[in-house]
Tab-separated table of C-alpha atoms and ligand atoms in Angstrom:
chain	number	residue	atom	x	y	z
A	1	MET	CA	67.888	12.655	-48.431
A	2	LYS	CA	70.669	10.836	-46.225
A	3	LYS	CA	70.647	7.514	-47.206
A	4	PRO	CA	70.770	5.343	-44.278
A	5	LYS	CA	74.068	3.762	-43.116
A	6	ILE	CA	73.347	-1.157	-42.725
A	7	LEU	CA	75.990	-2.370	-41.588
A	8	ILE	CA	76.215	-6.110	-41.217
A	9	LEU	CA	78.386	-8.328	-38.420
A	10	GLY	CA	79.728	-11.153	-40.283
A	11	ALA	CA	78.630	-13.557	-42.639
A	12	GLY	CA	77.215	-17.202	-41.138
A	13	TYR	CA	73.778	-18.579	-42.314
A	14	GLY	CA	72.831	-15.369	-40.745
A	15	GLY	CA	74.422	-12.404	-42.027
A	16	MET	CA	74.782	-13.837	-45.412
A	17	MET	CA	71.166	-14.027	-45.894
A	18	THR	CA	70.702	-10.510	-44.570
A	19	ALA	CA	72.861	-8.979	-46.765
A	20	THR	CA	71.529	-10.908	-49.836
A	21	ARG	CA	68.215	-10.247	-49.236
A	22	LEU	CA	69.253	-6.802	-48.461
A	23	SER	CA	70.584	-6.274	-51.926
A	24	LYS	CA	67.031	-7.721	-53.388
A	25	GLU	CA	64.681	-5.747	-51.161
A	26	LEU	CA	66.473	-2.316	-51.035
A	27	SER	CA	66.656	-0.062	-53.965
A	28	TYR	CA	70.623	1.132	-54.181
A	29	ASN	CA	69.354	4.638	-53.452
A	30	GLU	CA	67.313	3.490	-50.016
A	31	ALA	CA	70.400	2.018	-48.339
A	32	GLU	CA	74.023	2.701	-48.332
A	33	ILE	CA	74.440	-1.874	-47.654
A	34	THR	CA	78.207	-2.701	-45.818
A	35	LEU	CA	79.108	-6.258	-44.692
A	36	VAL	CA	82.575	-6.973	-42.798
A	37	ASN	CA	83.669	-10.640	-42.195
A	38	LYS	CA	87.317	-12.556	-40.697
A	39	HIS	CA	87.280	-13.908	-44.302
A	40	ASN	CA	86.948	-12.961	-47.871
A	41	TYR	CA	84.140	-16.645	-47.529
A	42	HIS	CA	81.710	-17.471	-46.670
A	43	TYR	CA	81.831	-20.978	-45.502
A	44	GLN	CA	78.697	-23.750	-43.964
A	45	THR	CA	79.658	-24.514	-40.370
A	46	THR	CA	77.001	-27.461	-40.666
A	47	TRP	CA	79.436	-29.575	-43.052
A	48	LEU	CA	82.096	-28.274	-40.658
A	49	HIS	CA	82.755	-32.196	-39.608
A	50	GLU	CA	83.002	-33.395	-42.180
A	51	PRO	CA	86.656	-32.019	-43.482
A	52	ALA	CA	87.808	-32.210	-39.599
A	53	ALA	CA	87.540	-35.877	-40.296
A	54	GLY	CA	88.526	-35.429	-43.484
A	55	THR	CA	86.019	-37.002	-46.087
A	56	LEU	CA	85.267	-33.817	-47.669
A	57	HIS	CA	87.564	-30.813	-48.940
A	58	HIS	CA	86.891	-28.033	-46.797
A	59	ASP	CA	86.634	-25.855	-50.225
A	60	ARG	CA	83.492	-28.537	-50.744
A	61	THR	CA	82.079	-26.062	-47.366
A	62	ARG	CA	83.093	-22.434	-48.508
A	63	ILE	CA	81.541	-19.742	-51.024
A	64	LEU	CA	83.546	-16.876	-52.623
A	65	ILE	CA	81.202	-14.061	-50.586
A	66	ASP	CA	81.769	-11.718	-53.995
A	67	ASP	CA	80.204	-14.926	-55.737
A	68	VAL	CA	77.154	-15.054	-54.552
A	69	LEU	CA	76.674	-10.992	-53.327
A	70	ASP	CA	75.584	-8.314	-55.510
A	71	THR	CA	79.274	-6.292	-54.740
A	72	ASN	CA	77.395	-2.887	-56.803
A	73	LYS	CA	74.697	-3.435	-54.513
A	74	ILE	CA	77.014	-4.171	-51.144
A	75	LYS	CA	80.263	-3.115	-50.126
A	76	PHE	CA	82.310	-6.075	-48.714
A	77	ILE	CA	84.852	-5.253	-45.929
A	78	LYS	CA	87.622	-7.840	-45.247
A	79	ASP	CA	88.203	-7.781	-41.480
A	80	THR	CA	87.887	-8.901	-37.974
A	81	VAL	CA	85.390	-7.038	-35.474
A	82	ALA	CA	87.130	-5.507	-33.101
A	83	LYS	CA	84.856	-4.210	-30.809
A	84	ILE	CA	81.083	-2.616	-30.970
A	85	ASN	CA	80.563	0.941	-29.753
A	86	LYS	CA	76.677	1.077	-29.291
A	87	ASP	CA	76.501	3.747	-28.172
A	88	ASP	CA	78.275	5.647	-30.479
A	89	LYS	CA	77.149	4.274	-33.692
A	90	THR	CA	80.078	2.865	-34.298
A	91	VAL	CA	82.750	0.147	-34.493
A	92	THR	CA	85.584	-0.459	-34.836
A	93	LEU	CA	88.058	-3.561	-37.393
A	94	ALA	CA	91.363	-4.420	-36.313
A	95	ASN	CA	92.695	-3.342	-39.911
A	96	ASN	CA	90.446	-0.561	-40.941
A	97	GLY	CA	89.997	1.769	-38.447
A	98	GLU	CA	85.886	3.258	-38.005
A	99	LEU	CA	82.405	2.450	-39.051
A	100	SER	CA	79.701	4.143	-38.788
A	101	TYR	CA	75.909	2.497	-38.768
A	102	ASP	CA	72.545	3.831	-38.531
A	103	TYR	CA	70.824	0.556	-38.585
A	104	LEU	CA	73.580	-2.415	-36.932
A	105	VAL	CA	73.171	-6.178	-37.621
A	106	ILE	CA	75.133	-8.999	-35.402
A	107	GLY	CA	75.539	-11.929	-36.565
A	108	LEU	CA	79.213	-13.210	-34.940
A	109	GLY	CA	78.342	-16.529	-34.652
A	110	SER	CA	79.440	-18.415	-31.856
A	111	GLU	CA	82.365	-19.868	-29.762
A	112	PRO	CA	83.050	-23.765	-27.878
A	113	GLU	CA	81.840	-23.310	-24.903
A	114	THR	CA	84.435	-24.842	-21.901
A	115	PHE	CA	82.282	-23.947	-18.829
A	116	GLY	CA	86.248	-22.910	-17.401
A	117	ILE	CA	87.047	-26.536	-17.808
A	118	PRO	CA	90.922	-26.180	-17.079
A	119	GLY	CA	93.090	-26.764	-20.690
A	120	VAL	CA	90.608	-27.041	-22.656
A	121	LYS	CA	91.294	-23.218	-25.260
A	122	GLU	CA	95.317	-25.234	-24.420
A	123	HIS	CA	95.313	-28.611	-25.177
A	124	ALA	CA	91.196	-29.439	-27.360
A	125	PHE	CA	90.814	-28.866	-30.891
A	126	ALA	CA	87.110	-27.293	-31.762
A	127	ILE	CA	84.835	-27.448	-34.285
A	128	ARG	CA	84.019	-23.726	-35.598
A	129	SER	CA	85.895	-22.703	-38.800
A	130	VAL	CA	88.019	-23.334	-41.594
A	131	ASN	CA	91.072	-23.085	-40.124
A	132	SER	CA	90.213	-24.750	-37.397
A	133	VAL	CA	88.872	-27.949	-38.954
A	134	ARG	CA	92.230	-27.816	-41.913
A	135	GLN	CA	94.109	-28.150	-38.475
A	136	ILE	CA	92.372	-30.710	-37.067
A	137	ARG	CA	92.295	-33.529	-40.282
A	138	GLU	CA	95.696	-32.097	-40.630
A	139	HIS	CA	96.456	-33.425	-36.682
A	140	ILE	CA	94.740	-36.563	-37.176
A	141	GLU	CA	96.788	-37.531	-40.177
A	142	TYR	CA	100.078	-36.110	-38.219
A	143	MET	CA	99.129	-38.944	-34.938
A	144	PHE	CA	98.756	-41.563	-37.542
A	145	ALA	CA	102.162	-41.140	-38.850
A	146	ASN	CA	103.862	-40.318	-35.926
A	147	TYR	CA	102.930	-43.290	-34.422
A	148	ASN	CA	104.720	-45.659	-36.758
A	149	ASN	CA	107.837	-43.292	-36.379
A	150	GLU	CA	108.006	-43.944	-33.000
A	151	GLU	CA	110.670	-46.907	-31.341
A	152	VAL	CA	107.725	-47.350	-28.446
A	153	LYS	CA	104.868	-47.222	-30.118
A	154	SER	CA	102.673	-45.450	-28.147
A	155	GLU	CA	98.806	-45.974	-28.556
A	156	ASP	CA	98.555	-42.794	-27.180
A	157	TYR	CA	98.547	-41.128	-30.583
A	158	LEU	CA	95.853	-43.619	-32.268
A	159	THR	CA	93.314	-43.148	-29.620
A	160	PHE	CA	90.862	-39.608	-30.022
A	161	ILE	CA	88.500	-38.644	-27.639
A	162	VAL	CA	85.448	-36.258	-28.752
A	163	ALA	CA	84.017	-34.111	-25.992
A	164	GLY	CA	80.303	-34.333	-25.707
A	165	ALA	CA	78.150	-36.433	-27.772
A	166	GLY	CA	75.863	-33.569	-29.228
A	167	PHE	CA	75.178	-33.121	-32.364
A	168	THR	CA	78.591	-32.262	-33.030
A	169	GLY	CA	79.853	-34.612	-31.390
A	170	ILE	CA	78.115	-37.113	-33.067
A	171	GLU	CA	78.183	-36.085	-35.991
A	172	PHE	CA	81.793	-35.903	-35.805
A	173	VAL	CA	82.477	-38.953	-35.097
A	174	GLY	CA	79.704	-40.821	-37.345
A	175	GLU	CA	82.830	-39.361	-39.928
A	176	LEU	CA	85.625	-40.998	-38.233
A	177	THR	CA	84.190	-44.315	-38.333
A	178	GLU	CA	84.647	-43.415	-42.230
A	179	ARG	CA	88.033	-41.954	-42.145
A	180	VAL	CA	90.008	-43.725	-40.007
A	181	PRO	CA	89.892	-47.278	-42.210
A	182	GLU	CA	91.665	-45.256	-45.103
A	183	LEU	CA	93.781	-43.934	-42.585
A	184	CYS	CA	94.689	-46.968	-41.283
A	185	GLU	CA	95.404	-48.434	-45.005
A	186	GLU	CA	97.672	-45.454	-45.768
A	187	PHE	CA	99.356	-45.979	-43.065
A	188	ASP	CA	99.129	-49.181	-42.436
A	189	ILE	CA	98.180	-50.178	-39.520
A	190	ASP	CA	95.572	-52.007	-37.772
A	191	ARG	CA	91.963	-50.914	-36.801
A	192	SER	CA	92.360	-52.600	-33.581
A	193	LYS	CA	94.570	-50.217	-32.665
A	194	VAL	CA	92.474	-47.285	-33.068
A	195	ARG	CA	89.400	-46.069	-30.666
A	196	ILE	CA	87.058	-43.625	-30.809
A	197	ILE	CA	85.745	-42.316	-27.828
A	198	ASN	CA	82.865	-40.122	-27.025
A	199	VAL	CA	82.967	-38.716	-24.210
A	200	GLU	CA	79.066	-37.377	-22.805
A	201	ALA	CA	78.163	-35.628	-19.278
A	202	SER	CA	74.736	-36.999	-19.653
A	203	PRO	CA	72.983	-40.185	-19.238
A	204	THR	CA	72.318	-40.538	-23.110
A	205	ALA	CA	73.989	-39.619	-26.095
A	206	LEU	CA	72.445	-36.576	-27.806
A	207	PRO	CA	70.363	-35.726	-24.891
A	208	GLY	CA	67.008	-34.603	-25.076
A	209	PHE	CA	66.814	-36.633	-29.331
A	210	ASP	CA	64.087	-38.365	-29.815
A	211	SER	CA	65.194	-42.187	-28.264
A	212	GLU	CA	64.980	-44.816	-31.269
A	213	LEU	CA	66.359	-42.441	-32.764
A	214	VAL	CA	70.027	-42.206	-30.238
A	215	GLU	CA	69.951	-45.846	-30.552
A	216	TYR	CA	69.858	-45.740	-33.839
A	217	ALA	CA	72.666	-43.517	-33.937
A	218	VAL	CA	74.821	-45.574	-31.224
A	219	ASP	CA	74.523	-48.947	-32.570
A	220	LEU	CA	75.247	-47.377	-36.070
A	221	LEU	CA	78.620	-46.380	-34.046
A	222	GLU	CA	78.395	-48.706	-31.826
A	223	SER	CA	79.152	-51.216	-34.562
A	224	ARG	CA	81.844	-48.961	-36.298
A	225	GLY	CA	83.785	-49.344	-33.003
A	226	VAL	CA	82.659	-46.123	-31.333
A	227	GLU	CA	83.164	-46.172	-27.340
A	228	PHE	CA	80.592	-43.837	-25.617
A	229	LYS	CA	81.070	-43.000	-22.570
A	230	THR	CA	77.547	-41.767	-21.144
A	231	ASN	CA	77.155	-40.242	-17.356
A	232	THR	CA	80.975	-38.763	-17.707
A	233	PRO	CA	81.659	-35.099	-17.578
A	234	ILE	CA	85.298	-34.224	-17.711
A	235	LYS	CA	86.713	-32.516	-15.558
A	236	GLU	CA	89.756	-31.460	-17.061
A	237	CYS	CA	92.132	-30.925	-20.386
A	238	THR	CA	96.454	-31.814	-20.077
A	239	PRO	CA	98.362	-32.556	-22.966
A	240	ASP	CA	98.373	-35.749	-22.108
A	241	GLY	CA	94.352	-36.582	-22.965
A	242	VAL	CA	91.152	-36.156	-20.343
A	243	ILE	CA	90.385	-36.765	-16.274
A	244	LEU	CA	86.868	-38.136	-15.887
A	245	ALA	CA	84.707	-36.120	-12.637
A	246	ASP	CA	85.790	-39.748	-11.000
A	247	GLY	CA	89.435	-38.953	-11.817
A	248	THR	CA	90.204	-41.451	-14.181
A	249	GLU	CA	92.274	-40.715	-16.985
A	250	ILE	CA	92.066	-41.551	-20.681
A	251	LYS	CA	95.922	-41.106	-22.373
A	252	SER	CA	95.210	-39.452	-25.917
A	253	LYS	CA	96.944	-36.819	-28.289
A	254	THR	CA	93.698	-35.529	-28.956
A	255	VAL	CA	91.232	-34.049	-27.658
A	256	ILE	CA	88.060	-32.576	-30.058
A	257	TRP	CA	85.906	-30.595	-27.789
A	258	THR	CA	81.888	-30.547	-28.977
A	259	THR	CA	80.366	-29.575	-25.658
A	260	GLY	CA	78.326	-26.838	-26.731
A	261	VAL	CA	78.463	-23.498	-27.877
A	262	ARG	CA	77.983	-19.274	-26.017
A	263	GLY	CA	77.630	-16.418	-28.779
A	264	ASN	CA	80.443	-14.994	-29.492
A	265	SER	CA	82.729	-12.659	-27.495
A	266	LEU	CA	81.991	-9.508	-28.578
A	267	ILE	CA	78.306	-9.220	-27.400
A	268	GLU	CA	79.327	-9.372	-23.772
A	269	GLU	CA	82.833	-7.709	-24.516
A	270	SER	CA	81.118	-4.584	-26.352
A	271	GLY	CA	78.278	-4.479	-22.897
A	272	PHE	CA	75.533	-6.091	-23.916
A	273	GLU	CA	73.526	-7.827	-21.857
A	274	ALA	CA	73.463	-11.411	-22.298
A	275	MET	CA	73.186	-15.226	-20.786
A	276	ARG	CA	76.348	-17.260	-21.880
A	277	GLY	CA	77.162	-14.988	-24.775
A	278	ARG	CA	73.499	-14.491	-25.777
A	279	VAL	CA	71.480	-11.688	-25.987
A	280	LYS	CA	67.419	-12.622	-25.389
A	281	VAL	CA	66.610	-10.554	-28.110
A	282	ASP	CA	62.697	-8.024	-28.520
A	283	PRO	CA	60.477	-9.901	-30.901
A	284	ASP	CA	61.770	-8.593	-34.156
A	285	LEU	CA	64.867	-9.602	-33.218
A	286	ARG	CA	66.531	-5.963	-32.338
A	287	ALA	CA	68.476	-5.717	-28.195
A	288	PRO	CA	66.445	-4.274	-25.679
A	289	GLY	CA	66.736	-0.822	-25.264
A	290	HIS	CA	68.815	-0.106	-28.376
A	291	ASP	CA	65.491	0.344	-31.675
A	292	ASN	CA	68.501	0.170	-34.305
A	293	VAL	CA	70.588	-3.144	-33.650
A	294	PHE	CA	69.107	-6.095	-34.557
A	295	ILE	CA	70.454	-9.762	-32.506
A	296	ILE	CA	70.577	-12.865	-35.280
A	297	GLY	CA	72.042	-16.264	-35.251
A	298	ASP	CA	73.660	-18.276	-32.984
A	299	CYS	CA	74.691	-14.302	-30.708
A	300	ALA	CA	70.977	-14.427	-30.440
A	301	LEU	CA	68.830	-16.098	-28.258
A	302	ILE	CA	64.906	-16.883	-28.331
A	303	ILE	CA	62.788	-18.675	-26.073
A	304	ASN	CA	60.848	-21.755	-27.447
A	305	GLU	CA	57.538	-20.498	-25.230
A	306	GLU	CA	55.754	-23.696	-24.323
A	307	ILE	CA	58.561	-25.578	-22.563
A	308	ASN	CA	59.859	-22.170	-21.533
A	309	ARG	CA	63.953	-22.939	-22.370
A	310	PRO	CA	65.635	-21.189	-25.223
A	311	TYR	CA	65.923	-22.179	-28.271
A	312	PRO	CA	69.315	-24.085	-29.564
A	313	PRO	CA	71.081	-22.149	-31.321
A	314	THR	CA	70.952	-23.502	-35.210
A	315	ALA	CA	71.380	-22.819	-38.664
A	316	GLN	CA	68.265	-23.288	-39.111
A	317	ILE	CA	66.422	-20.208	-37.092
A	318	ALA	CA	69.761	-17.997	-38.006
A	319	ILE	CA	68.720	-17.922	-41.594
A	320	GLN	CA	64.524	-17.433	-40.993
A	321	GLN	CA	66.315	-14.658	-38.574
A	322	ALA	CA	67.887	-13.621	-41.871
A	323	TYR	CA	64.111	-12.943	-43.459
A	324	THR	CA	62.041	-11.409	-39.781
A	325	CYS	CA	65.214	-8.771	-39.927
A	326	THR	CA	65.209	-7.773	-43.892
A	327	HIS	CA	61.789	-7.207	-43.530
A	328	ASN	CA	62.401	-5.247	-40.057
A	329	LEU	CA	65.350	-2.727	-41.869
A	330	LYS	CA	62.902	-2.776	-45.015
A	331	ALA	CA	60.124	-1.263	-42.352
A	332	LEU	CA	61.640	1.050	-40.394
A	333	ILE	CA	63.149	2.626	-43.810
A	334	THR	CA	60.504	2.770	-44.566
A	335	GLY	CA	57.937	3.616	-42.620
A	336	SER	CA	56.016	0.727	-42.589
A	337	GLU	CA	55.089	-1.873	-39.693
A	338	LEU	CA	57.826	-4.485	-37.439
A	339	LYS	CA	56.927	-8.016	-37.665
A	340	ALA	CA	57.300	-10.627	-34.148
A	341	PHE	CA	59.798	-13.028	-35.229
A	342	LYS	CA	58.518	-17.076	-35.306
A	343	PRO	CA	60.389	-19.982	-35.686
A	344	GLU	CA	59.417	-22.076	-37.119
A	345	ILE	CA	61.158	-25.574	-36.760
A	346	LYS	CA	60.884	-28.213	-40.391
A	347	GLY	CA	62.731	-30.675	-37.968
A	348	THR	CA	66.644	-32.064	-37.031
A	349	VAL	CA	68.929	-34.422	-39.057
A	350	ALA	CA	72.178	-35.549	-37.664
A	351	SER	CA	74.483	-37.429	-39.616
A	352	LEU	CA	76.002	-40.271	-38.951
A	353	GLY	CA	78.816	-41.110	-41.515
A	354	GLY	CA	77.961	-42.090	-45.375
A	355	ASP	CA	74.582	-43.027	-46.845
A	356	GLU	CA	74.260	-43.123	-42.744
A	357	ALA	CA	71.969	-40.662	-40.855
A	358	VAL	CA	68.961	-39.906	-38.185
A	359	GLY	CA	66.559	-37.685	-38.554
A	360	VAL	CA	62.738	-35.880	-37.669
A	361	VAL	CA	61.049	-34.571	-39.819
A	362	GLY	CA	57.543	-32.770	-38.781
A	363	LYS	CA	56.167	-35.645	-37.267
A	364	LYS	CA	58.073	-38.164	-39.182
A	365	LYS	CA	60.910	-39.669	-37.831
A	366	LEU	CA	63.591	-40.842	-40.913
A	367	TYR	CA	66.993	-43.349	-40.242
A	368	GLY	CA	69.825	-44.250	-42.942
A	369	THR	CA	69.602	-43.458	-45.945
A	370	SER	CA	66.493	-41.758	-46.401
A	371	ALA	CA	67.216	-39.357	-43.298
A	372	SER	CA	71.114	-39.279	-44.957
A	373	ALA	CA	68.918	-38.228	-48.492
A	374	MET	CA	67.578	-35.937	-46.326
A	375	LYS	CA	69.778	-34.409	-44.649
A	376	LYS	CA	71.565	-33.465	-48.361
A	377	VAL	CA	68.248	-31.914	-49.252
A	378	ILE	CA	68.213	-28.996	-46.231
A	379	ASP	CA	71.887	-28.290	-47.168
A	380	ASN	CA	71.475	-28.168	-51.593
A	381	ARG	CA	68.266	-26.261	-50.171
A	382	TYR	CA	70.245	-23.475	-48.470
A	383	LEU	CA	72.338	-23.151	-51.152
A	384	TYR	CA	69.277	-22.580	-53.013
A	385	LEU	CA	68.558	-20.088	-51.415
A	386	LEU	CA	71.872	-18.095	-51.336
A	387	GLY	CA	72.552	-18.414	-55.015
A	388	GLY	CA	70.130	-20.194	-57.020
A	389	ILE	CA	70.909	-22.786	-59.376
A	390	PRO	CA	74.363	-22.574	-60.077
A	391	LEU	CA	75.673	-22.903	-56.587
A	392	VAL	CA	73.400	-26.165	-55.684
A	393	LEU	CA	75.349	-27.144	-59.081
A	394	LYS	CA	79.164	-25.363	-58.300
A	395	LYS	CA	78.964	-26.642	-53.889
A	396	GLY	CA	76.328	-28.622	-53.914
A	397	LYS	CA	75.354	-32.769	-52.834
A	398	LEU	CA	73.982	-33.774	-55.448
A	399	LYS	CA	73.992	-37.611	-55.163
A	400	LEU	CA	71.322	-38.144	-53.027
A	401	PHE	CA	71.927	-41.982	-51.678
B	1	FAD	P1	78.124	-18.899	-38.484
B	1	FAD	O1	77.482	-19.584	-39.244
B	1	FAD	O2	79.042	-19.670	-37.356
B	1	FAD	O3	79.518	-17.454	-39.106
B	1	FAD	C1	79.557	-16.473	-38.257
B	1	FAD	C2	80.108	-15.774	-39.315
B	1	FAD	O4	80.562	-14.263	-38.654
B	1	FAD	C3	81.487	-16.548	-40.091
B	1	FAD	O5	82.085	-16.620	-40.766
B	1	FAD	C4	82.166	-15.877	-39.051
B	1	FAD	O6	83.952	-15.395	-39.432
B	1	FAD	C5	82.434	-14.577	-38.767
B	1	FAD	N1	82.973	-14.074	-37.615
B	1	FAD	C6	82.862	-14.523	-36.256
B	1	FAD	N2	83.399	-13.660	-35.491
B	1	FAD	C7	84.522	-12.594	-36.190
B	1	FAD	C8	84.625	-11.150	-36.056
B	1	FAD	N3	84.963	-10.982	-35.035
B	1	FAD	N4	85.251	-10.048	-37.011
B	1	FAD	C9	84.889	-10.626	-38.410
B	1	FAD	N5	83.807	-11.812	-38.697
B	1	FAD	C10	83.561	-12.479	-37.664
B	1	FAD	N6	72.377	-25.915	-37.259
B	1	FAD	C11	71.451	-26.663	-38.201
B	1	FAD	O7	70.402	-26.077	-37.931
B	1	FAD	N7	71.746	-27.925	-38.631
B	1	FAD	C12	72.766	-28.555	-38.935
B	1	FAD	O8	72.660	-29.471	-39.596
B	1	FAD	C13	74.001	-28.160	-38.222
B	1	FAD	N8	74.511	-28.391	-38.434
B	1	FAD	C14	76.096	-27.818	-37.582
B	1	FAD	C15	77.467	-29.147	-38.348
B	1	FAD	C16	78.358	-28.325	-36.943
B	1	FAD	C17	79.534	-29.183	-37.128
B	1	FAD	C18	78.085	-27.009	-36.678
B	1	FAD	C19	79.879	-27.395	-35.224
B	1	FAD	C20	77.003	-26.605	-36.848
B	1	FAD	C21	75.439	-27.297	-37.281
B	1	FAD	N9	74.880	-26.493	-36.671
B	1	FAD	C22	73.421	-27.092	-37.133
B	1	FAD	C23	74.691	-25.397	-36.821
B	1	FAD	C24	74.679	-23.588	-37.205
B	1	FAD	O9	75.910	-24.415	-38.042
B	1	FAD	C25	75.288	-22.589	-36.285
B	1	FAD	O10	73.686	-22.625	-36.091
B	1	FAD	C26	75.002	-21.249	-37.249
B	1	FAD	O11	76.600	-22.568	-38.016
B	1	FAD	C27	74.847	-20.472	-37.008
B	1	FAD	O12	74.442	-19.481	-38.114
B	1	FAD	P2	75.076	-17.617	-37.483
B	1	FAD	O13	74.799	-16.513	-38.844
B	1	FAD	O14	74.937	-16.974	-36.277
B	1	FAD	O15	76.840	-17.509	-36.737
B	2	NAD	P1	74.872	-29.522	-27.532
B	2	NAD	O1	74.897	-28.751	-26.185
B	2	NAD	O2	74.465	-30.033	-28.641
B	2	NAD	O3	75.713	-30.879	-27.074
B	2	NAD	C1	76.970	-30.755	-25.969
B	2	NAD	C2	76.959	-32.135	-25.176
B	2	NAD	O4	77.846	-31.825	-24.339
B	2	NAD	C3	75.910	-32.173	-24.390
B	2	NAD	O5	75.130	-33.473	-25.040
B	2	NAD	C4	76.139	-31.889	-23.247
B	2	NAD	O6	75.266	-33.156	-22.333
B	2	NAD	C5	77.695	-32.663	-23.521
B	2	NAD	N1	78.030	-32.181	-22.325
B	2	NAD	C6	78.896	-30.883	-21.334
B	2	NAD	N2	79.479	-30.682	-20.810
B	2	NAD	C7	80.597	-31.477	-20.914
B	2	NAD	C8	81.222	-32.353	-20.131
B	2	NAD	N3	81.899	-31.609	-18.925
B	2	NAD	N4	81.744	-33.545	-20.345
B	2	NAD	C9	81.846	-34.678	-21.931
B	2	NAD	N5	80.700	-34.647	-21.978
B	2	NAD	C10	79.817	-32.587	-21.725
B	2	NAD	O7	76.423	-28.334	-28.557
B	2	NAD	P2	76.781	-29.433	-29.702
B	2	NAD	O8	77.083	-30.861	-30.216
B	2	NAD	O9	77.926	-28.084	-29.648
B	2	NAD	O10	75.696	-28.254	-30.871
B	2	NAD	C11	75.767	-26.734	-30.820
B	2	NAD	C12	74.973	-26.450	-31.688
B	2	NAD	O11	75.073	-27.268	-33.025
B	2	NAD	C13	73.315	-26.980	-30.904
B	2	NAD	O12	72.606	-25.926	-30.666
B	2	NAD	C14	73.108	-27.934	-32.146
B	2	NAD	O13	71.387	-27.934	-31.861
B	2	NAD	C15	73.641	-27.530	-32.923
B	2	NAD	N6	74.300	-28.398	-34.045
B	2	NAD	C16	72.348	-29.691	-34.793
B	2	NAD	C17	73.077	-30.360	-36.110
B	2	NAD	C18	71.697	-30.302	-36.752
B	2	NAD	O14	70.379	-30.172	-36.584
B	2	NAD	N7	72.342	-31.841	-37.590
B	2	NAD	C19	74.590	-30.652	-35.704
B	2	NAD	C20	75.629	-29.701	-35.372
B	2	NAD	C21	75.044	-29.444	-33.772
C-alpha cells in the first residue's frame, strides 16, 4: 500500500515539535514525512529580544535542524514556501518546484502587525527572526558609533523608540537597559544622553496582565531610565521617528515595532478564511472544510471560551498543539479516534533583563530573581522536550541565579 505523505511547513515551535514527535510515533513504513523550512536551523523566537539588544549571541537561539531531527525518518528541505495550493493538495516552493501531500501541517508562524500604520514597513525594525535581530543589534551599535562621528552631535542617534509595551516590547526594553550602559562605556558616551522610550496605546504597559506585576515591571524599568508613554497610540512612522496620535513628533533614528502579530500572510494568500492571518481551526486543529490540513501555532486561532476571546498566540500553545496534531495525524493514518485540543495554560513569565522578571505560574505571582529563574527553567524545559539533556547542555540557560 502507498505510504501517506505528511508535509510540515515551518520548523518553529509547532512544526519542529510535530516533526520530532511524529518521528517517534510513526514507523518508517507508516508515512513519508517531509519538513520544509526557510533556514537549515530552528530558532527560538521567544529568546529573540536578547540578541536584538545584544545581550546574547544569536547562535545561542538557533539549533541546526539535523542536529535534533532524525533525518533518516524525516526528509528535510531547506526552502521558502511560496504558495499552498490546497485544492490540488500541493505546495509550491521558491526553489524546489512543487511538493504533493496527503496531510499538511501549517506552522509558518507570524508577521508583525502594522495595522496599516503608514511608514512602519519602511522605517521600523521588527523582532521576528535571527536575521532581523542581527540587523537590530548592528544598527543600535552603529547609532552609537555615528553619534561620536557627527560634527553637530544629534541626540536622535541615541533615542530608541519601542512601539508597544506588550510582552515583546517590555522584554526588549528590559534587555536594552542592560545593554546601553555597556555601549556607553564602549563608545565613551554619557548614559544621560541615551533615551529609551516605550510608547503604548493602552492606559498601561502589559495591558490585561496582573496589575501588581505590571507596576513592579514599570517601576523597575523606569529606575533603569526607561520613559513610558501610555495612552499614546503611534499614528505614523517616518525616517525621522514617530508621530503620535495627537500630532507630536518624537525624533529618533531607531524605531522597534512590537505592537502585536498576525498570522503568516501565506494563509490569506492561499485562500483560507482568516482573521488577521489566523484560521479559526476546528477543535481537532484542522482547517474548517479541509480534512487533511492542520494549522498550528501563530497561524491558528483558538477561542478561550471562558472569556470568548482568542488566546494570545504563544510558544506554549504552539508546543501543546504539536502534541495534539501528532496524535491526530497518527489517528487518521491508523484509523483511530482524533482528539480535541485543550490548551493548558501553565502561566506567563516576562523577562525584564538581567536577573529580573515578572510572572504568574499557576496561581502564584513571581517577581525578580525567582521569576527570572522560572523563565530559564521554562526555556530549558522546551530544549529538553526537543532534544533531551544533550540539547539542554548545549543551548540551555544553565545559570539560573
Ligand atoms: P515560529 O516559532 O515563529 O516558527 C515559524 C517558522 O516558520 C520559522 O522557522 C520560520 O523561519 C518558518 N517560516 C516562515 N515563513 C516561511 C516560509 N514562507 N517558508 C518556509 N519557512 C517559513 N511565547 C511564549 O509562550 N512564551 C514566551 O516567553 C514568549 N516570548 C516571546 C518573545 C519574543 C521576543 C517574541 C517575538 C515572541 C515570544 N513568544 C512567547 C511568542 C512565540 O514566540 C510564538 O507564539 C511562537 O514562536 C509561535 O510558534 P510557531 O511554531 O507558530 O512559529
Ligand atoms: P501584544 O499584543 O502582547 O502587545 C502589543 C502592544 O502594542 C499592546 O499593548 C498594544 O496596546 C500596543 N499597541 C498596538 N498598537 C499600537 C500603536 N499604534 N501605538 C502604540 N502601541 C500600540 O503583542 P507582542 O508583544 O508583539 O507579542 C506577540 C505575542 O507573543 C503575544 O501573544 C504575546 O503574548 C506573546 N509573547 C509572550 C511573551 C511571554 O510570555 N513572555 C513574550 C513576548 C511575546
